[in-house]
Every structure is written in C-alpha cells, then in structure tokens.
PDB file of C-alpha atoms in Angstrom:
ATOM      1  CA  MET A   7      55.435 -24.126 -84.326  1.00 85.00           C
ATOM      2  CA  LEU A   8      55.347 -20.476 -83.968  1.00 89.00           C
ATOM      3  CA  HIS A   9      58.160 -19.402 -86.635  1.00 89.00           C
ATOM      4  CA  ASN A  10      58.380 -22.423 -88.988  1.00 92.00           C
ATOM      5  CA  GLY A  11      55.422 -22.993 -90.390  1.00 93.00           C
ATOM      6  CA  ASP A  12      54.377 -26.007 -87.793  1.00 92.00           C
ATOM      7  CA  LEU A  13      51.377 -24.161 -86.075  1.00 92.00           C
ATOM      8  CA  GLU A  14      49.654 -23.209 -89.380  1.00 94.00           C
ATOM      9  CA  ARG A  15      49.978 -26.121 -91.042  1.00 92.00           C
ATOM     10  CA  ARG A  16      48.091 -27.847 -88.044  1.00 90.00           C
ATOM     11  CA  LEU A  17      45.396 -25.550 -88.420  1.00 92.00           C
ATOM     12  CA  THR A  18      44.624 -26.555 -92.167  1.00 91.00           C
ATOM     13  CA  ASP A  19      45.524 -30.273 -91.883  1.00 89.00           C
ATOM     14  CA  ASP A  20      44.676 -30.874 -88.230  1.00 85.00           C
ATOM     15  CA  VAL A  21      41.745 -28.468 -87.860  1.00 86.00           C
ATOM     16  CA  LEU A  22      42.796 -27.224 -84.638  1.00 90.00           C
ATOM     17  CA  THR A  23      41.217 -24.579 -83.107  1.00 94.00           C
ATOM     18  CA  GLY A  24      42.739 -23.540 -80.528  1.00 95.00           C
ATOM     19  CA  MET A  25      46.051 -23.471 -78.198  1.00 94.00           C
ATOM     20  CA  THR A  26      46.968 -23.414 -74.390  1.00 91.00           C
ATOM     21  CA  SER A  27      50.684 -22.900 -72.736  1.00 89.00           C
ATOM     22  CA  ASN A  28      51.682 -23.553 -69.203  1.00 84.00           C
ATOM     23  CA  PRO A  29      55.084 -22.917 -67.317  1.00 83.00           C
ATOM     24  CA  THR A  30      56.597 -26.168 -67.984  1.00 82.00           C
ATOM     25  CA  ILE A  31      56.411 -26.194 -71.830  1.00 82.00           C
ATOM     26  CA  PHE A  32      58.887 -22.411 -71.175  1.00 84.00           C
ATOM     27  CA  GLN A  33      61.002 -24.247 -69.254  1.00 83.00           C
ATOM     28  CA  LYS A  34      60.907 -27.351 -71.521  1.00 85.00           C
ATOM     29  CA  ALA A  35      61.846 -24.923 -74.572  1.00 85.00           C
ATOM     30  CA  LEU A  36      64.378 -22.752 -72.584  1.00 84.00           C
ATOM     31  CA  ALA A  37      66.089 -26.041 -71.056  1.00 85.00           C
ATOM     32  CA  GLU A  38      66.477 -27.917 -74.605  1.00 86.00           C
ATOM     33  CA  GLY A  39      67.189 -24.868 -76.878  1.00 84.00           C
ATOM     34  CA  THR A  40      68.398 -21.885 -77.840  1.00 88.00           C
ATOM     35  CA  ALA A  41      65.168 -20.484 -79.166  1.00 88.00           C
ATOM     36  CA  TYR A  42      64.651 -17.593 -76.663  1.00 91.00           C
ATOM     37  CA  ASP A  43      68.452 -16.488 -76.619  1.00 91.00           C
ATOM     38  CA  ALA A  44      68.444 -12.965 -78.627  1.00 92.00           C
ATOM     39  CA  GLN A  45      65.479 -12.775 -77.031  1.00 93.00           C
ATOM     40  CA  LEU A  46      66.742 -12.937 -72.824  1.00 92.00           C
ATOM     41  CA  ARG A  47      69.673 -11.066 -74.014  1.00 93.00           C
ATOM     42  CA  ALA A  48      67.899  -8.395 -76.058  1.00 95.00           C
ATOM     43  CA  ALA A  49      65.762  -7.537 -72.416  1.00 94.00           C
ATOM     44  CA  PRO A  50      65.877  -4.856 -70.421  1.00 93.00           C
ATOM     45  CA  PRO A  51      68.663  -5.578 -67.499  1.00 93.00           C
ATOM     46  CA  GLY A  52      67.472  -5.588 -63.745  1.00 93.00           C
ATOM     47  CA  LEU A  53      64.130  -7.771 -64.917  1.00 93.00           C
ATOM     48  CA  THR A  54      63.347 -10.254 -62.113  1.00 92.00           C
ATOM     49  CA  LEU A  55      62.363 -13.522 -63.364  1.00 87.00           C
ATOM     50  CA  GLN A  56      58.478 -13.548 -62.897  1.00 86.00           C
ATOM     51  CA  GLN A  57      59.395 -10.284 -65.618  1.00 91.00           C
ATOM     52  CA  LEU A  58      61.285 -12.866 -67.658  1.00 91.00           C
ATOM     53  CA  PHE A  59      59.142 -14.917 -68.184  1.00 88.00           C
ATOM     54  CA  GLU A  60      56.209 -12.886 -68.820  1.00 92.00           C
ATOM     55  CA  LEU A  61      58.379 -11.274 -71.392  1.00 94.00           C
ATOM     56  CA  VAL A  62      58.836 -14.569 -73.517  1.00 93.00           C
ATOM     57  CA  GLU A  63      55.795 -16.169 -72.643  1.00 94.00           C
ATOM     58  CA  THR A  64      53.451 -12.649 -73.363  1.00 96.00           C
ATOM     59  CA  THR A  65      55.203 -12.780 -77.104  1.00 96.00           C
ATOM     60  CA  ASP A  66      54.656 -16.369 -77.910  1.00 95.00           C
ATOM     61  CA  VAL A  67      50.737 -16.144 -77.008  1.00 97.00           C
ATOM     62  CA  ARG A  68      50.337 -12.943 -78.831  1.00 98.00           C
ATOM     63  CA  ASP A  69      51.780 -14.408 -82.287  1.00 97.00           C
ATOM     64  CA  ALA A  70      50.012 -17.303 -81.313  1.00 97.00           C
ATOM     65  CA  CYS A  71      47.070 -14.813 -80.837  1.00 98.00           C
ATOM     66  CA  ASP A  72      47.799 -13.412 -84.505  1.00 98.00           C
ATOM     67  CA  ILE A  73      47.860 -17.090 -85.926  1.00 97.00           C
ATOM     68  CA  PHE A  74      44.605 -17.665 -84.891  1.00 97.00           C
ATOM     69  CA  ALA A  75      42.840 -14.595 -85.340  1.00 98.00           C
ATOM     70  CA  ASP A  76      40.812 -16.068 -88.930  1.00 97.00           C
ATOM     71  CA  VAL A  77      40.078 -18.786 -86.870  1.00 96.00           C
ATOM     72  CA  TYR A  78      38.433 -16.385 -84.296  1.00 97.00           C
ATOM     73  CA  HIS A  79      36.827 -13.873 -87.047  1.00 97.00           C
ATOM     74  CA  ARG A  80      35.969 -17.067 -89.199  1.00 96.00           C
ATOM     75  CA  THR A  81      34.154 -18.418 -85.951  1.00 95.00           C
ATOM     76  CA  ARG A  82      32.585 -15.019 -84.469  1.00 95.00           C
ATOM     77  CA  GLY A  83      34.389 -16.052 -81.538  1.00 95.00           C
ATOM     78  CA  GLU A  84      33.534 -19.161 -80.656  1.00 95.00           C
ATOM     79  CA  ASP A  85      37.029 -20.559 -81.339  1.00 96.00           C
ATOM     80  CA  GLY A  86      41.203 -19.622 -81.685  1.00 97.00           C
ATOM     81  CA  PHE A  87      41.878 -18.692 -78.510  1.00 98.00           C
ATOM     82  CA  VAL A  88      44.817 -19.068 -77.373  1.00 97.00           C
ATOM     83  CA  SER A  89      45.594 -19.292 -73.413  1.00 97.00           C
ATOM     84  CA  ILE A  90      47.772 -17.986 -71.233  1.00 96.00           C
ATOM     85  CA  GLU A  91      48.192 -18.572 -67.192  1.00 95.00           C
ATOM     86  CA  VAL A  92      49.101 -16.424 -63.879  1.00 94.00           C
ATOM     87  CA  SER A  93      51.343 -17.471 -61.837  1.00 89.00           C
ATOM     88  CA  ALA A  94      50.985 -20.262 -58.963  1.00 87.00           C
ATOM     89  CA  SER A  95      51.794 -17.991 -56.477  1.00 89.00           C
ATOM     90  CA  VAL A  96      48.876 -15.756 -56.829  1.00 92.00           C
ATOM     91  CA  ALA A  97      46.694 -19.362 -56.806  1.00 91.00           C
ATOM     92  CA  ASN A  98      44.627 -18.046 -53.377  1.00 94.00           C
ATOM     93  CA  ASP A  99      44.432 -14.314 -53.798  1.00 97.00           C
ATOM     94  CA  ALA A 100      41.640 -13.313 -55.485  1.00 97.00           C
ATOM     95  CA  LYS A 101      42.887  -9.238 -55.836  1.00 98.00           C
ATOM     96  CA  ALA A 102      46.432 -10.037 -56.783  1.00 97.00           C
ATOM     97  CA  THR A 103      45.162 -12.949 -59.586  1.00 97.00           C
ATOM     98  CA  VAL A 104      42.907 -10.345 -60.559  1.00 98.00           C
ATOM     99  CA  GLU A 105      45.764  -7.946 -61.425  1.00 97.00           C
ATOM    100  CA  GLU A 106      48.073 -10.260 -62.743  1.00 96.00           C
ATOM    101  CA  ALA A 107      44.822 -11.153 -65.397  1.00 97.00           C
ATOM    102  CA  HIS A 108      44.343  -7.826 -66.407  1.00 98.00           C
ATOM    103  CA  ARG A 109      48.541  -7.127 -66.379  1.00 96.00           C
ATOM    104  CA  LEU A 110      48.759 -10.125 -69.515  1.00 97.00           C
ATOM    105  CA  TRP A 111      45.363  -9.476 -70.759  1.00 98.00           C
ATOM    106  CA  LYS A 112      46.897  -5.481 -71.712  1.00 98.00           C
ATOM    107  CA  THR A 113      50.750  -6.547 -72.580  1.00 97.00           C
ATOM    108  CA  VAL A 114      49.302  -9.788 -75.034  1.00 98.00           C
ATOM    109  CA  ASN A 115      46.272  -7.323 -75.703  1.00 98.00           C
ATOM    110  CA  ARG A 116      44.147  -9.788 -78.459  1.00 98.00           C
ATOM    111  CA  PRO A 117      40.569 -10.252 -78.319  1.00 98.00           C
ATOM    112  CA  ASN A 118      41.054 -14.108 -78.443  1.00 98.00           C
ATOM    113  CA  LEU A 119      43.475 -14.406 -75.496  1.00 98.00           C
ATOM    114  CA  LEU A 120      42.510 -16.873 -72.730  1.00 98.00           C
ATOM    115  CA  VAL A 121      43.855 -15.692 -69.150  1.00 98.00           C
ATOM    116  CA  LYS A 122      44.463 -18.879 -67.172  1.00 97.00           C
ATOM    117  CA  VAL A 123      42.823 -18.280 -63.653  1.00 97.00           C
ATOM    118  CA  PRO A 124      43.147 -22.041 -60.842  1.00 95.00           C
ATOM    119  CA  GLY A 125      39.896 -23.342 -60.271  1.00 96.00           C
ATOM    120  CA  THR A 126      40.128 -22.541 -56.349  1.00 96.00           C
ATOM    121  CA  GLU A 127      37.899 -20.570 -54.094  1.00 96.00           C
ATOM    122  CA  GLU A 128      39.913 -17.251 -54.766  1.00 97.00           C
ATOM    123  CA  GLY A 129      40.087 -18.008 -58.364  1.00 97.00           C
ATOM    124  CA  ALA A 130      36.188 -18.537 -58.688  1.00 97.00           C
ATOM    125  CA  ARG A 131      35.904 -15.067 -56.920  1.00 98.00           C
ATOM    126  CA  ALA A 132      38.622 -13.326 -60.133  1.00 98.00           C
ATOM    127  CA  VAL A 133      36.577 -15.213 -62.474  1.00 98.00           C
ATOM    128  CA  ARG A 134      33.474 -12.919 -61.133  1.00 98.00           C
ATOM    129  CA  GLN A 135      35.701  -9.551 -61.447  1.00 98.00           C
ATOM    130  CA  LEU A 136      37.793 -10.679 -64.645  1.00 98.00           C
ATOM    131  CA  THR A 137      34.315 -11.478 -66.344  1.00 98.00           C
ATOM    132  CA  THR A 138      32.670  -7.885 -64.929  1.00 98.00           C
ATOM    133  CA  ASP A 139      35.861  -6.734 -66.657  1.00 98.00           C
ATOM    134  CA  GLY A 140      35.438  -7.625 -70.173  1.00 98.00           C
ATOM    135  CA  ILE A 141      38.222 -10.661 -69.955  1.00 98.00           C
ATOM    136  CA  ASN A 142      37.984 -14.114 -71.169  1.00 98.00           C
ATOM    137  CA  VAL A 143      39.081 -16.674 -68.634  1.00 98.00           C
ATOM    138  CA  ASN A 144      40.083 -20.169 -68.438  1.00 98.00           C
ATOM    139  CA  ILE A 145      39.617 -21.513 -65.243  1.00 98.00           C
ATOM    140  CA  THR A 146      41.715 -24.615 -64.735  1.00 95.00           C
ATOM    141  CA  LEU A 147      42.678 -27.069 -62.208  1.00 95.00           C
ATOM    142  CA  LEU A 148      39.407 -28.474 -61.953  1.00 97.00           C
ATOM    143  CA  PHE A 149      39.085 -32.114 -60.510  1.00 97.00           C
ATOM    144  CA  ALA A 150      34.951 -32.024 -58.538  1.00 97.00           C
ATOM    145  CA  VAL A 151      32.051 -31.119 -59.312  1.00 98.00           C
ATOM    146  CA  LYS A 152      31.758 -29.175 -56.916  1.00 97.00           C
ATOM    147  CA  ALA A 153      34.415 -26.819 -57.425  1.00 98.00           C
ATOM    148  CA  HIS A 154      33.279 -26.969 -61.096  1.00 98.00           C
ATOM    149  CA  GLU A 155      30.223 -25.991 -60.334  1.00 98.00           C
ATOM    150  CA  ARG A 156      31.749 -22.710 -58.243  1.00 98.00           C
ATOM    151  CA  VAL A 157      33.346 -21.397 -61.544  1.00 98.00           C
ATOM    152  CA  ILE A 158      30.041 -21.889 -63.349  1.00 98.00           C
ATOM    153  CA  ASP A 159      28.549 -19.252 -61.212  1.00 98.00           C
ATOM    154  CA  ALA A 160      30.880 -16.751 -61.112  1.00 98.00           C
ATOM    155  CA  TYR A 161      30.711 -16.423 -64.854  1.00 98.00           C
ATOM    156  CA  ILE A 162      27.024 -16.127 -64.061  1.00 98.00           C
ATOM    157  CA  ASP A 163      27.554 -13.313 -61.647  1.00 98.00           C
ATOM    158  CA  GLY A 164      29.954 -11.636 -63.975  1.00 98.00           C
ATOM    159  CA  LEU A 165      27.808 -11.966 -66.862  1.00 98.00           C
ATOM    160  CA  GLU A 166      24.910 -10.223 -65.173  1.00 98.00           C
ATOM    161  CA  ALA A 167      27.171  -7.492 -63.425  1.00 98.00           C
ATOM    162  CA  ARG A 168      27.883  -6.581 -67.064  1.00 98.00           C
ATOM    163  CA  VAL A 169      24.466  -5.922 -68.079  1.00 98.00           C
ATOM    164  CA  ALA A 170      23.772  -3.982 -64.829  1.00 98.00           C
ATOM    165  CA  ARG A 171      25.962  -1.761 -66.043  1.00 97.00           C
ATOM    166  CA  GLY A 172      24.768  -1.807 -69.123  1.00 98.00           C
ATOM    167  CA  GLN A 173      27.792  -3.228 -70.902  1.00 98.00           C
ATOM    168  CA  PRO A 174      27.919  -5.609 -73.735  1.00 98.00           C
ATOM    169  CA  ILE A 175      28.558  -9.654 -73.330  1.00 98.00           C
ATOM    170  CA  ASP A 176      28.280 -11.043 -76.278  1.00 96.00           C
ATOM    171  CA  ARG A 177      32.067 -11.206 -76.682  1.00 94.00           C
ATOM    172  CA  ILE A 178      33.001 -12.412 -73.596  1.00 98.00           C
ATOM    173  CA  ALA A 179      34.452 -16.242 -73.722  1.00 98.00           C
ATOM    174  CA  SER A 180      35.314 -18.930 -70.725  1.00 98.00           C
ATOM    175  CA  VAL A 181      35.849 -22.411 -70.835  1.00 98.00           C
ATOM    176  CA  ALA A 182      35.973 -24.625 -67.329  1.00 98.00           C
ATOM    177  CA  SER A 183      39.043 -26.940 -67.968  1.00 97.00           C
ATOM    178  CA  PHE A 184      38.040 -29.769 -65.685  1.00 97.00           C
ATOM    179  CA  PHE A 185      41.032 -32.317 -65.622  1.00 96.00           C
ATOM    180  CA  VAL A 186      40.873 -36.494 -66.637  1.00 97.00           C
ATOM    181  CA  SER A 187      43.181 -38.829 -66.790  1.00 95.00           C
ATOM    182  CA  ARG A 188      44.916 -38.224 -62.980  1.00 94.00           C
ATOM    183  CA  VAL A 189      41.624 -38.844 -61.504  1.00 97.00           C
ATOM    184  CA  ASP A 190      41.884 -42.825 -62.785  1.00 97.00           C
ATOM    185  CA  THR A 191      45.381 -42.558 -61.740  1.00 96.00           C
ATOM    186  CA  GLU A 192      44.855 -41.818 -58.379  1.00 97.00           C
ATOM    187  CA  VAL A 193      40.938 -43.659 -58.163  1.00 97.00           C
ATOM    188  CA  ASP A 194      42.671 -47.331 -59.696  1.00 97.00           C
ATOM    189  CA  LYS A 195      45.487 -47.633 -57.550  1.00 97.00           C
ATOM    190  CA  ARG A 196      43.095 -47.353 -54.177  1.00 97.00           C
ATOM    191  CA  LEU A 197      41.092 -49.739 -56.474  1.00 97.00           C
ATOM    192  CA  GLU A 198      44.128 -51.990 -57.029  1.00 96.00           C
ATOM    193  CA  ALA A 199      45.010 -51.908 -52.810  1.00 97.00           C
ATOM    194  CA  ILE A 200      41.025 -53.148 -52.508  1.00 97.00           C
ATOM    195  CA  GLY A 201      41.737 -55.868 -55.357  1.00 97.00           C
ATOM    196  CA  GLY A 202      38.722 -58.432 -56.078  1.00 97.00           C
ATOM    197  CA  ASP A 203      35.823 -56.905 -57.906  1.00 97.00           C
ATOM    198  CA  ALA A 204      36.809 -53.985 -56.711  1.00 96.00           C
ATOM    199  CA  ARG A 205      39.645 -53.579 -60.011  1.00 96.00           C
ATOM    200  CA  GLN A 206      36.589 -54.225 -62.665  1.00 96.00           C
ATOM    201  CA  HIS A 207      36.175 -50.296 -62.089  1.00 96.00           C
ATOM    202  CA  GLU A 208      39.584 -49.495 -62.830  1.00 97.00           C
ATOM    203  CA  GLY A 209      39.500 -46.374 -65.812  1.00 96.00           C
ATOM    204  CA  LYS A 210      36.207 -45.615 -65.173  1.00 97.00           C
ATOM    205  CA  ALA A 211      35.711 -43.048 -63.201  1.00 98.00           C
ATOM    206  CA  ALA A 212      37.689 -40.098 -64.833  1.00 98.00           C
ATOM    207  CA  VAL A 213      34.720 -40.065 -67.060  1.00 98.00           C
ATOM    208  CA  ALA A 214      32.041 -40.662 -64.663  1.00 98.00           C
ATOM    209  CA  ASN A 215      33.174 -37.828 -63.632  1.00 98.00           C
ATOM    210  CA  ALA A 216      33.948 -35.879 -66.470  1.00 98.00           C
ATOM    211  CA  LYS A 217      30.492 -36.232 -67.656  1.00 98.00           C
ATOM    212  CA  MET A 218      28.717 -35.504 -64.478  1.00 98.00           C
ATOM    213  CA  ALA A 219      30.163 -31.811 -64.732  1.00 98.00           C
ATOM    214  CA  TYR A 220      29.145 -32.288 -68.016  1.00 98.00           C
ATOM    215  CA  GLN A 221      25.363 -32.491 -66.726  1.00 98.00           C
ATOM    216  CA  LEU A 222      25.994 -29.813 -64.645  1.00 98.00           C
ATOM    217  CA  PHE A 223      27.485 -27.641 -67.467  1.00 98.00           C
ATOM    218  CA  ALA A 224      23.682 -28.668 -69.078  1.00 98.00           C
ATOM    219  CA  ARG A 225      21.600 -27.838 -66.085  1.00 98.00           C
ATOM    220  CA  LYS A 226      23.499 -24.213 -65.289  1.00 98.00           C
ATOM    221  CA  PHE A 227      23.274 -23.042 -68.462  1.00 98.00           C
ATOM    222  CA  SER A 228      19.766 -23.551 -68.966  1.00 97.00           C
ATOM    223  CA  GLY A 229      16.167 -22.233 -67.608  1.00 96.00           C
ATOM    224  CA  PRO A 230      15.157 -18.562 -67.745  1.00 97.00           C
ATOM    225  CA  ARG A 231      18.383 -17.115 -65.625  1.00 97.00           C
ATOM    226  CA  TRP A 232      20.996 -18.278 -68.354  1.00 98.00           C
ATOM    227  CA  SER A 233      17.773 -17.926 -71.250  1.00 98.00           C
ATOM    228  CA  ALA A 234      17.513 -14.367 -70.267  1.00 98.00           C
ATOM    229  CA  LEU A 235      21.845 -14.470 -70.664  1.00 98.00           C
ATOM    230  CA  GLU A 236      21.997 -15.683 -74.183  1.00 98.00           C
ATOM    231  CA  ALA A 237      19.037 -13.243 -75.518  1.00 98.00           C
ATOM    232  CA  LYS A 238      21.670 -10.325 -74.702  1.00 98.00           C
ATOM    233  CA  GLY A 239      24.373 -12.739 -76.830  1.00 98.00           C
ATOM    234  CA  ALA A 240      26.004 -14.868 -73.527  1.00 98.00           C
ATOM    235  CA  ARG A 241      28.328 -17.458 -74.483  1.00 98.00           C
ATOM    236  CA  VAL A 242      28.465 -20.183 -72.424  1.00 98.00           C
ATOM    237  CA  GLN A 243      31.266 -21.676 -70.576  1.00 98.00           C
ATOM    238  CA  ARG A 244      32.495 -24.041 -72.451  1.00 98.00           C
ATOM    239  CA  PRO A 245      33.726 -27.814 -70.014  1.00 98.00           C
ATOM    240  CA  LEU A 246      37.289 -27.812 -71.495  1.00 97.00           C
ATOM    241  CA  TRP A 247      38.702 -32.066 -71.047  1.00 96.00           C
ATOM    242  CA  ALA A 248      41.950 -31.271 -70.057  1.00 94.00           C
ATOM    243  CA  SER A 249      44.818 -33.492 -69.871  1.00 91.00           C
ATOM    244  CA  THR A 250      43.052 -36.196 -71.405  1.00 92.00           C
ATOM    245  CA  SER A 251      46.268 -38.633 -72.232  1.00 90.00           C
ATOM    246  CA  THR A 252      46.157 -41.324 -70.923  1.00 91.00           C
ATOM    247  CA  LYS A 253      49.033 -42.738 -68.422  1.00 91.00           C
ATOM    248  CA  ASN A 254      47.962 -46.295 -67.955  1.00 93.00           C
ATOM    249  CA  ALA A 255      49.695 -47.911 -71.034  1.00 92.00           C
ATOM    250  CA  ALA A 256      47.209 -50.499 -71.288  1.00 93.00           C
ATOM    251  CA  TYR A 257      44.182 -47.794 -72.429  1.00 94.00           C
ATOM    252  CA  ARG A 258      43.814 -46.851 -75.468  1.00 90.00           C
ATOM    253  CA  ASP A 259      45.571 -43.515 -76.149  1.00 89.00           C
ATOM    254  CA  VAL A 260      41.802 -41.339 -77.030  1.00 90.00           C
ATOM    255  CA  LEU A 261      39.887 -42.993 -73.974  1.00 93.00           C
ATOM    256  CA  TYR A 262      39.230 -39.502 -72.651  1.00 94.00           C
ATOM    257  CA  VAL A 263      38.748 -38.048 -76.190  1.00 92.00           C
ATOM    258  CA  GLU A 264      36.106 -40.163 -77.876  1.00 91.00           C
ATOM    259  CA  THR A 265      34.178 -40.903 -74.531  1.00 94.00           C
ATOM    260  CA  LEU A 266      34.262 -37.637 -74.165  1.00 95.00           C
ATOM    261  CA  ILE A 267      32.869 -35.404 -77.317  1.00 93.00           C
ATOM    262  CA  GLY A 268      29.668 -33.528 -77.369  1.00 92.00           C
ATOM    263  CA  PRO A 269      28.131 -29.873 -78.072  1.00 94.00           C
ATOM    264  CA  HIS A 270      30.953 -27.324 -77.000  1.00 96.00           C
ATOM    265  CA  THR A 271      33.135 -29.114 -75.593  1.00 96.00           C
ATOM    266  CA  VAL A 272      36.637 -28.160 -76.100  1.00 95.00           C
ATOM    267  CA  ASN A 273      39.434 -31.443 -75.554  1.00 93.00           C
ATOM    268  CA  THR A 274      43.517 -30.634 -75.042  1.00 88.00           C
ATOM    269  CA  ILE A 275      44.356 -34.019 -76.098  1.00 79.00           C
ATOM    270  CA  ALA A 276      47.874 -32.890 -73.855  1.00 59.00           C
ATOM    271  CA  ASN A 277      49.326 -33.591 -70.754  1.00 39.00           C
ATOM    272  CA  PHE A 278      49.713 -30.744 -68.254  1.00 32.00           C
ATOM    273  CA  GLU A 279      52.084 -29.130 -65.827  1.00 35.00           C
ATOM    274  CA  LYS A 280      54.478 -29.539 -63.476  1.00 35.00           C
ATOM    275  CA  SER A 281      55.176 -26.814 -60.161  1.00 31.00           C
ATOM    276  CA  PHE A 282      56.055 -22.403 -61.089  1.00 37.00           C
ATOM    277  CA  VAL A 283      58.872 -23.967 -59.101  1.00 42.00           C
ATOM    278  CA  THR A 284      60.367 -25.695 -62.309  1.00 41.00           C
ATOM    279  CA  LEU A 285      60.049 -22.727 -64.785  1.00 43.00           C
ATOM    280  CA  THR A 286      61.599 -20.393 -62.424  1.00 48.00           C
ATOM    281  CA  ALA A 287      64.508 -23.381 -62.391  1.00 54.00           C
ATOM    282  CA  GLY A 288      64.934 -23.338 -65.591  1.00 53.00           C
ATOM    283  CA  ILE A 289      64.976 -19.301 -66.422  1.00 52.00           C
ATOM    284  CA  GLN A 290      67.777 -19.172 -63.472  1.00 63.00           C
ATOM    285  CA  ALA A 291      69.805 -21.530 -65.465  1.00 65.00           C
ATOM    286  CA  LYS A 292      69.228 -19.904 -69.095  1.00 60.00           C
ATOM    287  CA  VAL A 293      69.787 -16.308 -67.272  1.00 65.00           C
ATOM    288  CA  THR A 294      73.287 -17.868 -65.520  1.00 70.00           C
ATOM    289  CA  GLN A 295      74.119 -19.880 -69.122  1.00 70.00           C
ATOM    290  CA  LEU A 296      73.897 -16.434 -70.966  1.00 67.00           C
ATOM    291  CA  GLN A 297      75.241 -14.172 -68.473  1.00 67.00           C
ATOM    292  CA  HIS A 298      78.254 -16.652 -68.467  1.00 67.00           C
ATOM    293  CA  SER A 299      78.281 -17.085 -72.467  1.00 61.00           C
ATOM    294  CA  THR A 300      78.941 -12.952 -72.433  1.00 53.00           C
ATOM    295  CA  VAL A 301      81.766 -12.235 -69.951  1.00 47.00           C
TER     296      VAL A 301
END
C-alpha cells in the first residue's frame, strides 16, 4: 500500500483520513511476503528482535505519515494521523511507556504521528506525562466507560500542565480508542447461556456501551474547565471506535459504523490484534529464514 499507489488512491477515492498500525499487521506481512527482506538484511548486526521490529515499523509509519501530510496540513492538524504502538511489555509501567513513546516519537519525527498507549491505569499516567511533553497519544484497548474517563482526565491534566508552563497546546492531538464489537461477542455468549427473553438483547450491548462513552466525552469536553483550554486552542480527545467489524455473521457488516457516526468521532473500520508474542515469533522466523538463505 505504501509503495504501489494503493494508499494514495484510498485518500482520494475512499476519502481515507488516517491510518493505524499494530504488531499483528506487521507479523502477517513478515510471515506471508518478502517486502521486508532487503531491509532486514541491511540492518546493522546485533539488533534484538524488538529493535528489528522498530526499524521496520518506524520506517513504514514515517512513510505513511508523509503520504498523509497533505491531509494533516489541509485540515490544520485535525486529521491525517498515523498511529504506532508501544510494546505490550510496558502496558503496566508508566515510566517505561513514556520512555518508549519518546523514542518512537523522536525516531519517526513527524507531527502527524499518534503514539498508541494501552488504556491501563499506568497507561493513563503515561498519557498525562506524554501530553504534558507535547506528544500526540492514541489510548488503545478501552472497553469500560470508567477507563475512558481516566484517560480523558489524564489528557486534560496534561494540557493544563503545559499551559501552566507557558507552552502551546493548539497542535496537540489525542484519540481514545474505545473497542466495540468484542463487547457483543462476550455479552452475546452470556445472553445465549441465559436463553429465553434475554436473547432479544443480543447485538445491542456494544453500541449501548459506546454511546455511554460518547455521552461521557460530551460532558467532559464542555463547561468552564474545558472552555479555558479551548480558548487557548486545545483540541478535544476524539472518541475512536475500534474493532468495528462485526464478528457475528448474522449482523450487518456496518452495524458498528452507521450507528456510531457522530461529531468528533473516528472509526478505524478494522480488525485488531493478537498478542505481541505473535509478532516476535514472526520476526524470529523471518530472521532465521534470511540467515539460512544468506548461508
């Protein structure tokens, strides 16, 4: 997509305004193709699997950021973002998350980058610090409204900390990735086990949960506290509906797209992720293959 013109076509024909990446996407590409072979062969010797992965992902994400640069500038920093994800191994370590996010931000070195941070309690602490530091953050894997509130508060706290330092906040962007379809996957199983009239509620919990998250968003980004930041150019932390492909064949494939259209929302319309272990296994298999082919 980055090199055959397909991504540029999607920007013009499909009005695509942003892009995300995750370890599983790279694992699939590494396992099924040869697109990265030359890059991995040319990599400095002695790099760890994590370092090899970061070499691959930061190069691709930087190239994608450049393709979306026109969207970013045309919308004055509203759209045109590309996300890159910190390692799952730092999900419960705020300090390590901040350090890794800074490294990725510096390596990619593009204003339309979003660094994905998991929505754990430690992740929320990292969001506050990263926002204070002026780094765009995508908080991912949110399922509960309470967790959503925690990262909204962290973002607002970070903006206020920048204002207190006399630093600008008008170009800082953030999204909160609230996951949708998998809520129905779990709730539907429980409703099916209950049986009877309970089954009439199948396929409804995920949208209801997302709508409560949106109501929280509307409350948080209004009132005197937010107005003071907005007056200085602050942007809302947009709700991003993630995992919006239906997992139940009986549901319309756009169920979670059409029902969640609203002001300031983003929809990735994509499947998401397996564990980071899958990624390292894919990297290891590719490195082993290249070593044998070189010999």
